[in-house]
């Protein structure tokens, strides 16, 4: 049992392990893809949306559980009190529970494909899952090479948004691809920020996260450019007419971006204080995605 396990009340550890706020990464791509499809086709298939949303949440649960299992094998989580493997002491249980979530989630995706009489959406989501596995899963463990943010961008940006759009319109769209870049960057910011307080454990386990490669100061100074790109891209696309002008509502989420940048730049080298920055990034991701979607629906 680690010092962290002793220091924090167990209910708090379970909440941290389950990560309720993190499931916005499942919700927002579906919401944005559906909103773009509605803006372009004026069609909304509620049953497809609800099924996809539940499936996405289950698939993200699989990612979270399997990552805990795979990280337990490398020792990188030995000081992580809120690891489900550490909390339960049963790696096999967490592994098979994750696989159960994945299976049920894929059944939902299969149902949408059956309703559409089209397997395209299965291909898109299977590609997402395959890439998601390579993040921490053996023998790939690409997250240990610093590629996690790129995988996160692709899976929760272009692929997930395209799949959500397809579940409604049964076609693909350049506008949804553009919107997916905004969602992908915002999602990758969450993962990027989650490394600031883990740099010691990452170094010990040989994980070359972007924070390890850059150092906390350079990474903190990069953050304004990454966060700002969300607003710059949306504004440019609205000005040229690719996005409805209402998508500029995304600027209402800017206070979260400012708070994130200021917090990280001030505390980048203080793990105990900067550890909550990923939750500020989650808030930025949620509100920017929600407002972007609203802009499409109003437009």
Short mmCIF file of C-alpha atoms in Angstrom, two decimals, residues 18-20 22-30 49-67 84 94-112 125 128-129 132 156:
data_model
loop_
_atom_site.label_atom_id
_atom_site.label_comp_id
_atom_site.label_asym_id
_atom_site.label_seq_id
_atom_site.Cartn_x
_atom_site.Cartn_y
_atom_site.Cartn_z
CA UNK A 18 -13.76 5.96 -11.85
CA UNK A 19 -13.02 9.45 -13.28
CA UNK A 20 -16.62 10.68 -13.88
CA UNK A 22 -13.36 12.26 -17.96
CA UNK A 23 -16.37 10.74 -19.70
CA UNK A 24 -16.95 14.06 -21.41
CA UNK A 25 -14.31 12.82 -23.86
CA UNK A 26 -16.89 10.23 -24.94
CA UNK A 27 -19.82 12.64 -25.04
CA UNK A 28 -18.43 15.70 -26.84
CA UNK A 29 -17.29 14.04 -30.13
CA UNK A 30 -20.72 12.41 -30.48
CA UNK A 49 -27.62 9.29 -31.01
CA UNK A 50 -28.63 7.67 -27.70
CA UNK A 51 -27.19 4.29 -28.66
CA UNK A 52 -23.92 5.82 -29.86
CA UNK A 53 -23.61 7.91 -26.70
CA UNK A 54 -24.02 4.89 -24.42
CA UNK A 55 -21.62 2.85 -26.55
CA UNK A 56 -19.00 5.60 -26.51
CA UNK A 57 -19.15 5.86 -22.71
CA UNK A 58 -18.69 2.10 -22.39
CA UNK A 59 -15.75 2.10 -24.80
CA UNK A 60 -14.05 4.92 -22.89
CA UNK A 61 -14.62 2.91 -19.69
CA UNK A 62 -12.77 0.02 -21.38
CA UNK A 63 -9.90 2.37 -22.26
CA UNK A 64 -9.64 3.61 -18.67
CA UNK A 65 -9.77 0.13 -17.12
CA UNK A 66 -7.40 -1.50 -19.58
CA UNK A 67 -4.92 1.36 -19.18
CA UNK A 84 -8.39 0.51 -9.91
CA UNK A 94 -10.41 -5.08 -13.93
CA UNK A 95 -9.14 -6.55 -17.22
CA UNK A 96 -12.25 -8.63 -17.86
CA UNK A 97 -14.63 -5.93 -16.64
CA UNK A 98 -13.05 -3.59 -19.17
CA UNK A 99 -13.47 -6.19 -21.91
CA UNK A 100 -17.14 -6.59 -20.95
CA UNK A 101 -17.67 -2.83 -21.33
CA UNK A 102 -15.93 -2.95 -24.72
CA UNK A 103 -18.09 -5.84 -25.90
CA UNK A 104 -21.36 -4.20 -24.91
CA UNK A 105 -20.23 -0.90 -26.42
CA UNK A 106 -19.41 -2.60 -29.74
CA UNK A 107 -22.80 -4.30 -29.71
CA UNK A 108 -24.37 -0.84 -29.68
CA UNK A 109 -22.23 0.24 -32.63
CA UNK A 110 -23.20 -2.99 -34.39
CA UNK A 111 -26.86 -2.16 -33.81
CA UNK A 112 -26.45 1.22 -35.55
CA UNK A 125 -14.98 2.61 -34.33
CA UNK A 128 -10.57 3.93 -32.85
CA UNK A 129 -10.40 0.93 -30.53
CA UNK A 132 -6.71 3.19 -28.36
CA UNK A 156 -11.43 11.43 -30.22
#
